[in-house]
CSV table of C-alpha atoms in Angstrom, one decimal:
chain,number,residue,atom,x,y,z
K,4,UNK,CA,0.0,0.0,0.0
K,5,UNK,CA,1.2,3.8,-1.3
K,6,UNK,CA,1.9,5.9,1.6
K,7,UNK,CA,-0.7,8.4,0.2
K,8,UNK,CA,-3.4,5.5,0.2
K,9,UNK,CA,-2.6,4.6,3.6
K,10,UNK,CA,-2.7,8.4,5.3
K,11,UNK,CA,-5.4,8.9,3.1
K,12,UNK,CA,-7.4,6.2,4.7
K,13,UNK,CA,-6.1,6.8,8.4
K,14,UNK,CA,-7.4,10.8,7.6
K,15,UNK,CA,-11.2,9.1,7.0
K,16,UNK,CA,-11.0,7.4,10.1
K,17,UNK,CA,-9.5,10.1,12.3
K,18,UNK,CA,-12.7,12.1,10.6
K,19,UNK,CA,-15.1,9.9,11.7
K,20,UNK,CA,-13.8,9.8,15.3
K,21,UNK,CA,-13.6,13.2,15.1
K,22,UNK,CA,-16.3,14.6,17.9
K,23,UNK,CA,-15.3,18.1,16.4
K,24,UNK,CA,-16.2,17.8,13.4
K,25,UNK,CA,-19.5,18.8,13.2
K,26,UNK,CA,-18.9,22.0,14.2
K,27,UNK,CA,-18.0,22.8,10.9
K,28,UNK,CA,-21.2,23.2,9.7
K,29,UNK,CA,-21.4,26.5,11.9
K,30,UNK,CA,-18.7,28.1,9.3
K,31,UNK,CA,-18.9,29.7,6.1
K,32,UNK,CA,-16.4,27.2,4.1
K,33,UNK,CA,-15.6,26.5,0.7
K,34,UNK,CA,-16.7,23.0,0.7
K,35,UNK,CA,-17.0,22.5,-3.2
K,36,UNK,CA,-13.2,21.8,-4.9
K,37,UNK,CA,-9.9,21.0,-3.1
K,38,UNK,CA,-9.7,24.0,-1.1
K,39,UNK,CA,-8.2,23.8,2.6
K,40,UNK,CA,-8.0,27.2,4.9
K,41,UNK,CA,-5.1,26.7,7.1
K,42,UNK,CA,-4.7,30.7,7.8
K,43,UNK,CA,-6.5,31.2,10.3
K,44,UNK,CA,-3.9,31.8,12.6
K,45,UNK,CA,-3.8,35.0,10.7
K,46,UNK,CA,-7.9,35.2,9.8
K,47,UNK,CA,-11.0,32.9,11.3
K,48,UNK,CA,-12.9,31.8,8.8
K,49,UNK,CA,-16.5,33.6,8.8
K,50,UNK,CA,-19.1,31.7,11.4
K,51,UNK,CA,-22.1,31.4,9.6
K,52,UNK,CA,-24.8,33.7,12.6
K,53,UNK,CA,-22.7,36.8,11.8
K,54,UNK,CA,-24.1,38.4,8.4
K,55,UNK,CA,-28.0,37.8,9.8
K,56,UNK,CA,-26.8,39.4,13.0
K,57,UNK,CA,-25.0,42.1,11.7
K,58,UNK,CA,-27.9,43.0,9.3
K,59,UNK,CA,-30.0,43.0,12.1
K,60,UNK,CA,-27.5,45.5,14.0
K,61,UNK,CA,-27.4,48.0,11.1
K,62,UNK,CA,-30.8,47.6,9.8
K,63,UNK,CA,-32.9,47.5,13.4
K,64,UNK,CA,-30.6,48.4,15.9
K,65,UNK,CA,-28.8,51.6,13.7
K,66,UNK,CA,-31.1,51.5,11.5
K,67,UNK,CA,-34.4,51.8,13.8
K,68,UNK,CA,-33.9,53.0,17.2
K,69,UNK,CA,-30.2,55.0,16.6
K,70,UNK,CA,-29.0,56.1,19.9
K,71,UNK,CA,-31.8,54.4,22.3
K,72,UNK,CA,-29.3,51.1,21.0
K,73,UNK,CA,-26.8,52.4,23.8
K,74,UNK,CA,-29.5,51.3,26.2
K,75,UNK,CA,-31.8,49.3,24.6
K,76,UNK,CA,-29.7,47.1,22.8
K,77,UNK,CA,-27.2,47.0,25.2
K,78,UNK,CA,-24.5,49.0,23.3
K,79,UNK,CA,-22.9,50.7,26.3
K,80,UNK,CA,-22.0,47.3,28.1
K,81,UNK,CA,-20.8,44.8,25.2
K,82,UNK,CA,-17.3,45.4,26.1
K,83,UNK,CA,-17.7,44.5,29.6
K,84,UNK,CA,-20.1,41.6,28.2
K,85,UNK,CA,-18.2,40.3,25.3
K,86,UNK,CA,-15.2,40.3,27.5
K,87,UNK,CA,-17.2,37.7,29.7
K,88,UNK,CA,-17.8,35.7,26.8
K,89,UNK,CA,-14.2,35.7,26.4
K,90,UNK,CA,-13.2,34.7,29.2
K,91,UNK,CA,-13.9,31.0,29.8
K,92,UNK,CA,-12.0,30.8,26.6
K,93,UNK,CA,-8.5,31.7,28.2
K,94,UNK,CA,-8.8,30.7,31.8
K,95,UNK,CA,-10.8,33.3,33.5
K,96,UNK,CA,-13.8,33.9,35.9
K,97,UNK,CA,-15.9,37.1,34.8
K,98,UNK,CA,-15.2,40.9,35.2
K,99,UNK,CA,-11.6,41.3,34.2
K,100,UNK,CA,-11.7,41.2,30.3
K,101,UNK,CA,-12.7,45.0,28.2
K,102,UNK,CA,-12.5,44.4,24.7
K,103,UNK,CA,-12.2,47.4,22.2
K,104,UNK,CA,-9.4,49.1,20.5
K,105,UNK,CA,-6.6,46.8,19.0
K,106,UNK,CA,-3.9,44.6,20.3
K,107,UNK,CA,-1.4,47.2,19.5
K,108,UNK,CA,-3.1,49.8,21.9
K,109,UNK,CA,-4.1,47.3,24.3
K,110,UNK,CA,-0.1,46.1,24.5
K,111,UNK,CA,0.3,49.7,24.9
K,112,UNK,CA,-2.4,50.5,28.2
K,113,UNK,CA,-0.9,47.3,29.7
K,114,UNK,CA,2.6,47.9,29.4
K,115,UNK,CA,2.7,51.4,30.9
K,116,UNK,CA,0.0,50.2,33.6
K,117,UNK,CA,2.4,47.5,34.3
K,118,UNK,CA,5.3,49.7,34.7
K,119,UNK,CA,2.7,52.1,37.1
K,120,UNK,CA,1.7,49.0,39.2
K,121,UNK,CA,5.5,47.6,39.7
K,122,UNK,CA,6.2,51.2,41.5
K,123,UNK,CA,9.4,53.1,42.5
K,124,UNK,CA,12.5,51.7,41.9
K,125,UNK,CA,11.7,49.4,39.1
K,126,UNK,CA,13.0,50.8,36.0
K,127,UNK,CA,13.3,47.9,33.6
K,128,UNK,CA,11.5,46.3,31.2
K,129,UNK,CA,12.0,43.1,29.6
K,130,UNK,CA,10.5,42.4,26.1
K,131,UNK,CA,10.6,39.1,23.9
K,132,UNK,CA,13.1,38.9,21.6
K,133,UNK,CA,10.9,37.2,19.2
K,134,UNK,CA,8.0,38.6,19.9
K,135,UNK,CA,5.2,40.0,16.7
K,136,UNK,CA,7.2,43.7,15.8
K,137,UNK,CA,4.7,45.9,17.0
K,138,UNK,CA,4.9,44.6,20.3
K,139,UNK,CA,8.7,45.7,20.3
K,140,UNK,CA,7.7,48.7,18.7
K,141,UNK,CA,5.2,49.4,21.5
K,142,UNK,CA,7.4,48.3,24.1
K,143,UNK,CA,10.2,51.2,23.1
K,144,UNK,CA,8.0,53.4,23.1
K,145,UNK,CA,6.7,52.6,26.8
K,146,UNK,CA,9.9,52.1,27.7
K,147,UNK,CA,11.0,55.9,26.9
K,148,UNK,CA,7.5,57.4,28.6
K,149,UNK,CA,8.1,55.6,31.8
K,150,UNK,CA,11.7,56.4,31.9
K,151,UNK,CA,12.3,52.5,31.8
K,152,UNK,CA,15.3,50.5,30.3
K,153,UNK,CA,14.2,48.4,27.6
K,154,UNK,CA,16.1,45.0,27.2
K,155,UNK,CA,15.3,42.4,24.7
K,156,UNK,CA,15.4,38.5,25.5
K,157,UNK,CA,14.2,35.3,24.4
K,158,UNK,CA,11.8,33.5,26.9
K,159,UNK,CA,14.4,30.7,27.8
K,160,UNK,CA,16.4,34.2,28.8
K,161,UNK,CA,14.3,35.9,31.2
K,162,UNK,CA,14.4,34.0,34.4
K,163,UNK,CA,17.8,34.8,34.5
K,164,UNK,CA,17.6,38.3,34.3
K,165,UNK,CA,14.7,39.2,36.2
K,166,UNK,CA,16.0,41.2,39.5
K,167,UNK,CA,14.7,43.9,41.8
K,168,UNK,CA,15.3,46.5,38.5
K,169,UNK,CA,12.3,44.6,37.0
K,170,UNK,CA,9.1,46.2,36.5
K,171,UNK,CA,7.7,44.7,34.1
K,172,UNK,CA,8.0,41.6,31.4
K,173,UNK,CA,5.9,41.1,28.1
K,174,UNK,CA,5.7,37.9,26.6
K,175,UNK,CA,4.3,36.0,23.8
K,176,UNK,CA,2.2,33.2,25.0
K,177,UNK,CA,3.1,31.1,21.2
K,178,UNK,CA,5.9,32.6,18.9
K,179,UNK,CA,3.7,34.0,15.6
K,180,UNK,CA,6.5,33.1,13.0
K,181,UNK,CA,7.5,29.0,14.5
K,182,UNK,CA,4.8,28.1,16.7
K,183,UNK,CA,6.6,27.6,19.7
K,184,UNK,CA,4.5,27.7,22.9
K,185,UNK,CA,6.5,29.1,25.7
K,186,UNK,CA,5.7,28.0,29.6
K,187,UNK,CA,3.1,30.4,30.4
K,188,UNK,CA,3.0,29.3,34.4
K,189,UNK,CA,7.1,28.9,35.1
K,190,UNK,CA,7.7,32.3,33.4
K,191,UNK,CA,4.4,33.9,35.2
K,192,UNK,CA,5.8,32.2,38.1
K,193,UNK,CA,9.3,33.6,38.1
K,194,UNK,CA,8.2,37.3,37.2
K,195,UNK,CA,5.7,37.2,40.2
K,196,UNK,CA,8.5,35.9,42.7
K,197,UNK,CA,11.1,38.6,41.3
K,198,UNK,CA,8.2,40.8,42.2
K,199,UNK,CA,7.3,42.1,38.8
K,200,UNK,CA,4.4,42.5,36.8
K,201,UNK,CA,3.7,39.7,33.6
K,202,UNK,CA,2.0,40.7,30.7
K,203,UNK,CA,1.2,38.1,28.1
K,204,UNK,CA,0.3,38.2,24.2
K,205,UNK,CA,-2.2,36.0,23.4
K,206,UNK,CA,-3.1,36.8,20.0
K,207,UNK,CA,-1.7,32.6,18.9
K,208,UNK,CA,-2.9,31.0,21.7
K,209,UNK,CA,-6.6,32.2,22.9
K,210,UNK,CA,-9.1,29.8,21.4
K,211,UNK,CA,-6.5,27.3,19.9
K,212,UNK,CA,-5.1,26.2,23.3
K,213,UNK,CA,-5.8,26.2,27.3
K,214,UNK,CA,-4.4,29.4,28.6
K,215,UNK,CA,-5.5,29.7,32.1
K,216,UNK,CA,-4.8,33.4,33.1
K,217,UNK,CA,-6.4,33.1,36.8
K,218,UNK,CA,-5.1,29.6,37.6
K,219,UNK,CA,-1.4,30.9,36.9
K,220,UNK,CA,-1.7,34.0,38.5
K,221,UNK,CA,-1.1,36.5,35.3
K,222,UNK,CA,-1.2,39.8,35.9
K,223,UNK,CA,-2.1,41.5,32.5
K,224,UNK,CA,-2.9,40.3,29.4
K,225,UNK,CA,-4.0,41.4,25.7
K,226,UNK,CA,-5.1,39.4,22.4
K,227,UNK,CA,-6.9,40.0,19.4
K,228,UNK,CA,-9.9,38.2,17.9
K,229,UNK,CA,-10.1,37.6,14.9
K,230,UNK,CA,-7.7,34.6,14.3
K,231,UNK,CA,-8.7,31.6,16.3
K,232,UNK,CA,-11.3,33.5,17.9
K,233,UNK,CA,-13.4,34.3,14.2
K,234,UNK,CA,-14.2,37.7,15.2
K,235,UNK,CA,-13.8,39.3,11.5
K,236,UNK,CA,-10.6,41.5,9.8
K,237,UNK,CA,-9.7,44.1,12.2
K,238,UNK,CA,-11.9,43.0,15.3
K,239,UNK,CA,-11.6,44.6,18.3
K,240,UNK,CA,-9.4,42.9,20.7
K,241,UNK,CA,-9.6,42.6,24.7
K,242,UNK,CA,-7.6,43.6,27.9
K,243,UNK,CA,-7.3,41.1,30.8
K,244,UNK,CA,-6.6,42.9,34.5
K,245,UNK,CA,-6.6,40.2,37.1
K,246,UNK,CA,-9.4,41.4,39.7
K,247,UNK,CA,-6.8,42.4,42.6
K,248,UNK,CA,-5.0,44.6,40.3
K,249,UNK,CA,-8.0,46.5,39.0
K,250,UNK,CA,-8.5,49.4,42.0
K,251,UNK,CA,-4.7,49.8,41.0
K,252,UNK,CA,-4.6,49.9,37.4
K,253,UNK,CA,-3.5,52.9,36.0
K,254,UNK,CA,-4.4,53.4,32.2
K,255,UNK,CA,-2.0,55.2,30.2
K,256,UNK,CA,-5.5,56.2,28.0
K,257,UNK,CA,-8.0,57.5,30.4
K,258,UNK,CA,-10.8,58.4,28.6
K,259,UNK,CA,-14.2,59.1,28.6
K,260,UNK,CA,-15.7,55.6,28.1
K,261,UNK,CA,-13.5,54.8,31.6
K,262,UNK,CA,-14.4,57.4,33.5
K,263,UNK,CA,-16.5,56.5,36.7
K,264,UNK,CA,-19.0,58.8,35.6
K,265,UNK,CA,-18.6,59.1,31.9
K,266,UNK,CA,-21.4,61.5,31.6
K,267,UNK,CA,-21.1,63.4,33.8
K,268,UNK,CA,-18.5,65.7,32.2
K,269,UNK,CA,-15.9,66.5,34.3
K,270,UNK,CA,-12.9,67.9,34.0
K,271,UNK,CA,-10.8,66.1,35.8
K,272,UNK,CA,-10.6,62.2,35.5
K,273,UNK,CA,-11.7,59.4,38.2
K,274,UNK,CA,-11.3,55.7,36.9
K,275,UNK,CA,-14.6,53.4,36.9
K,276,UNK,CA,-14.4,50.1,38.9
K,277,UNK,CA,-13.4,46.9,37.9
K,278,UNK,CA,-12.4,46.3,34.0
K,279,UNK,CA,-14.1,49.2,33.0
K,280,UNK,CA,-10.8,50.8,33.4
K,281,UNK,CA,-9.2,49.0,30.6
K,282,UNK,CA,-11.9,51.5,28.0
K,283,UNK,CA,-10.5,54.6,26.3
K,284,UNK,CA,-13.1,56.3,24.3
K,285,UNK,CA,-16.2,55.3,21.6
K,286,UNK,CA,-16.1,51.5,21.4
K,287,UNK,CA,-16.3,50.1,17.6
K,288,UNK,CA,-19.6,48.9,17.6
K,289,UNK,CA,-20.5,47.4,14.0
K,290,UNK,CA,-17.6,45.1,14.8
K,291,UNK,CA,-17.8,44.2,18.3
K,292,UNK,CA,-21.5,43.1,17.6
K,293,UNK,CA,-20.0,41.0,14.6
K,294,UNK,CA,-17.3,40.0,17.1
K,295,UNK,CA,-20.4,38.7,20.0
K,296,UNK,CA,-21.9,36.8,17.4
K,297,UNK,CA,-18.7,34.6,16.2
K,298,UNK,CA,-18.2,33.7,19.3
K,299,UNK,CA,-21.9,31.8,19.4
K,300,UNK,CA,-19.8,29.2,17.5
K,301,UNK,CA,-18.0,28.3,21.1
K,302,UNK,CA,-21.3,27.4,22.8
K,303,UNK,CA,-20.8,23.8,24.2
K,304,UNK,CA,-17.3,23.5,22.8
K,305,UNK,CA,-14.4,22.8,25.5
K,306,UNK,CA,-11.2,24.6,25.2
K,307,UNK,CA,-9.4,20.9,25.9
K,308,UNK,CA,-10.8,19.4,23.3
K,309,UNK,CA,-10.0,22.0,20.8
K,310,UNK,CA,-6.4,21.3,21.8
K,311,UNK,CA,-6.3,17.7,21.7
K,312,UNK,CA,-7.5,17.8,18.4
K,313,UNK,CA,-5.2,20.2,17.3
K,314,UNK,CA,-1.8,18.1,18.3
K,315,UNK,CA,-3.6,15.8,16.6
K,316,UNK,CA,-4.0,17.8,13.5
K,317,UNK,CA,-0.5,18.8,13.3
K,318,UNK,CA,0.7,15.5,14.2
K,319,UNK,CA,-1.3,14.0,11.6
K,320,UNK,CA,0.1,16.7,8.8
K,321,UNK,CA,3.8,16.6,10.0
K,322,UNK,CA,3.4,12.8,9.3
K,323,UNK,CA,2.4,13.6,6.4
K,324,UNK,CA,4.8,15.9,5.1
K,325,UNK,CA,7.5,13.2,6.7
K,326,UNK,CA,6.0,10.9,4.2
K,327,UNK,CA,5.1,12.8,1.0
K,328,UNK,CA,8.1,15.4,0.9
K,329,UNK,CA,11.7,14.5,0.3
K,330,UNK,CA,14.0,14.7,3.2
K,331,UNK,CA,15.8,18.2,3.2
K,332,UNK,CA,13.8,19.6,1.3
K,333,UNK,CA,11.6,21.4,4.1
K,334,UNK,CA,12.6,21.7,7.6
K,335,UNK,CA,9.7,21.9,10.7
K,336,UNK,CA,11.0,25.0,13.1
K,337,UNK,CA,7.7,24.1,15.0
K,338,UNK,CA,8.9,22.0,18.1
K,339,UNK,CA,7.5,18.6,17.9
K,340,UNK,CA,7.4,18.2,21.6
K,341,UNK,CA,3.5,18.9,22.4
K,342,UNK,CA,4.0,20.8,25.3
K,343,UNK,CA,6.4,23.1,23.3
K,344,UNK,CA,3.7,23.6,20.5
K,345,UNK,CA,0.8,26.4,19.6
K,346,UNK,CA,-1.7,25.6,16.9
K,347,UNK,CA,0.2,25.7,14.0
K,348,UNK,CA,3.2,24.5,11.7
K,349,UNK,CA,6.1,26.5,10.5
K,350,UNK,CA,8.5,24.8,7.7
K,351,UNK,CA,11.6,26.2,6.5
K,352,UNK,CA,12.5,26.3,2.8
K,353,UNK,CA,14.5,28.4,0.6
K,354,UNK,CA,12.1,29.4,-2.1
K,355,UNK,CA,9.1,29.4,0.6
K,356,UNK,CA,7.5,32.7,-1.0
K,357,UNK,CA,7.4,31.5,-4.2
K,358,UNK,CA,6.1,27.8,-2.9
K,359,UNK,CA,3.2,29.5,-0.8
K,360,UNK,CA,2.3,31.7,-3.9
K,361,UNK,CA,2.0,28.4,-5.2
K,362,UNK,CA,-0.2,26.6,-3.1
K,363,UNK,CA,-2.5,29.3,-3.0
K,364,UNK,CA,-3.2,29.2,-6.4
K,365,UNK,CA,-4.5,25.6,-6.6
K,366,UNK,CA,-6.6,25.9,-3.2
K,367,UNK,CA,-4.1,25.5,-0.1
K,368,UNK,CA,-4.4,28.9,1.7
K,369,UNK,CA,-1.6,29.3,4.2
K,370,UNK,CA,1.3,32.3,4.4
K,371,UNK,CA,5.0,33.3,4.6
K,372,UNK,CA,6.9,35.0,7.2
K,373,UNK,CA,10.2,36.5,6.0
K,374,UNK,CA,12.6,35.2,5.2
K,375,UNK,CA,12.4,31.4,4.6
K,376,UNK,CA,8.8,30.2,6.2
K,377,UNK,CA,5.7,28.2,4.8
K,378,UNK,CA,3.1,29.1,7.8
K,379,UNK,CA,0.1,26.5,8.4
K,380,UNK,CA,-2.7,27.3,11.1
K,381,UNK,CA,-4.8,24.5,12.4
K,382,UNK,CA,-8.3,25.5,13.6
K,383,UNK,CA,-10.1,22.5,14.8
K,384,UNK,CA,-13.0,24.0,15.0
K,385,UNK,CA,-13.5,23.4,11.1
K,386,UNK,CA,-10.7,22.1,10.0
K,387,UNK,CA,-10.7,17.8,9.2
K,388,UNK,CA,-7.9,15.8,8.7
K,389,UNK,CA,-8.8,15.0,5.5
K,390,UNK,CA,-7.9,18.2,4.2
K,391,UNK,CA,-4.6,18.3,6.3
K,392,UNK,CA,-3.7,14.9,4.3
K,393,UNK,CA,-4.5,16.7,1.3
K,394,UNK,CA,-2.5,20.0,2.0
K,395,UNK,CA,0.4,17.9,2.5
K,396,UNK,CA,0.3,16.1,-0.7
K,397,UNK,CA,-0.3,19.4,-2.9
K,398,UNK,CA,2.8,20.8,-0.8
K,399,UNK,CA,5.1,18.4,-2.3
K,400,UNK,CA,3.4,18.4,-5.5
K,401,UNK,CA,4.3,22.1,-5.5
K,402,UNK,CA,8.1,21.8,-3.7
K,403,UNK,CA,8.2,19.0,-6.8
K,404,UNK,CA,7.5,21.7,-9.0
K,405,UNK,CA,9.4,24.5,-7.7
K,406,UNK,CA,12.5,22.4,-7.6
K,407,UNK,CA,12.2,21.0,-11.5
């Protein structure tokens, strides 16, 4: 028996063991032709409730009662709500998720409040190395407002160098270009004995994999939603400030929408309670709506199912490309080692731009990262392994090609 006959029967079977897989049928998928979507580390595919709910938000809610929507369709708290719906989803109980603005600005609000909650005497901040550049970009920046020294490490680098200096350290919770999950509770765990504050990126890991915010004791945390989450291009993403942190949490943004009496007027600024803080000014509300109505998709599902069917996804393709591609021609940067891996599968080839342009073409959505890496993203929530067995064969069809 070929090897492609044999994976191709071991992808039926995994399918039809597959508990998940009904849960496709809540997406809006090409399911006509060879297609496969493996991008949704960068975009969710759409769930299929959000155009009737969105219609229903621009037509009745805009459309028909206008401003009484603030009130009477519940405008003025979604971010406070949608946050809650968040929140099983990475680990914790109610009231400490916002969402609104983007990851950027939320990186941003939680970086500087880090620095504010660390206090006097701490005047260093430690950034990934490898972190997604605008987190580096943001970091700089916060580093020069709050007088701070910035100092860039790898993960495996920071428990060495946290001191008494340390204010604050932001981290990735899985590495956007390999996939590498770093240890989310032994880093947490070593910032919070050096007496520093932790702020995680979650933007890889929150709805792909357990996260666990409260259980390991994380301080701040951002992510966006629109990649494993489904929330739609440029949905707005969410703040996490742990509940004993919150009377303390000093916004670098304080703006009307966080105000404790935001119509009041004033002049002078008081902070609301509780993760109201984490607001800054008008929240996005066409997309936030959109954003409450992907996450319907989540009803019933459980985050540890979602992840033990994605190692078993990209198990399943990394045998495949073992056994369909030539050896040397790609290389996995994506650890093997389960506890080491996000959601995804990053392989290393010299002409990977040109290869991915490739793929795209004849159905097999994924993307490149500069310089040499063919990015995968496994979402389980509609993603079979049939279509991972055939991703893998049309990859080395295409690395055939290339290379002739």
């Amino acid at each position: 028996m070929s090897d492609v006959t044999a994976l191709a029967g071991k992808a039926l079977e995994l399918d039809a063991a597959d508990e998940l897989g009904k849960l496709r049928e809540r997406f809006v998928l090409d399911d006509t032709g060879d297609s496969v979507y493996l991008d949704g580390n960068s975009l969710g595919a759409l769930p299929a409730q959000v155009p009737g709910r969105v219609e229903d938000v621009v037509r009745r809610q805009w459309g028909e009662l206008r401003i009484r929507s603030w009130t009477e369709s519940g405008w003025w708290t979604a971010p406070e709500r949608i946050g809650d719906r968040i929140a099983p989803l990475v680990g914790a109980a109610e009231g400490q998720i916002v969402v609104g603005d983007s990851t950027s600005v939320n990186v941003f609000k939680a970086l500087v409040g880090a620095v504010r909650l660390a206090g006097e005497g701490r005047d260093e901040i430690l950034v990934d190395a490898t972190t997604f550049p605008t987190d580096g970009y943001i970091a700089e920046s916060a580093a020069r407002m709050t007088g701070c020294t910035l100092r860039p490490l790898t993960p495996a680098e920071v428990p060495g160098a946290l001191g008494d200096r340390t204010a604050a350290v932001l981290l990735n919770h899985v590495d956007y270009r390999t996939g590498r999950l770093h240890d989310l509770p032994a880093l947490t765990a070593a910032v919070r004995a050096a007496g520093a504050v932790s702020v995680w990126d979650l933007c890889h890991s929150a709805g792909a994999l357990p996260v666990g915010l409260d259980r390991h004791g994380v301080d701040l945390a951002v992510g966006c939603t629109y990649k494993y989450l489904n929330g739609g291009p440029g949905s707005p993403a969410y703040l996490y400030v742990r509940s004993d942190l919150q009377s303390r949490f000093d916004s670098p943004l304080p703006g009307w929408n966080s105000h404790a009496e935001p119509f009041g007027m004033r002049p002078s600024y008081e902070a609301g309670d509780g993760a109201v803080r984490g607001r800054v000014g008008t929240p996005d509300i066409l997309s936030m709506l959109a954003l409450e109505a992907a996450l319907d998709v989540w009803d019933g599902v459980s985050v540890d199912a979602v992840r033990a069917k994605s190692l078993a996804l990209t198990d399943f393709f990394l045998e495949c490309v073992e056994a369909y591609v030539p050896a040397g021609r790609v290389e996995s940067v994506t650890p093997a080692a389960h506890a080491e891996r996000g959601s995804q599968v990053a392989l290393r080839a010299d002409d990977a731009g040109a290869v991915m342009e490739r793929l795209i073409t004849v159905g097999v959505v994924g993307d490149f990262r500069a310089p040499d890496v063919l990015r995968f993203g496994f979402t389980p929530l509609y993603l079979g392994f049939a279509e991972v067995e055939r991703a893998a064969r049309v990859l080395a069809d295409q690395l055939a090609a290339a290379a002739a």
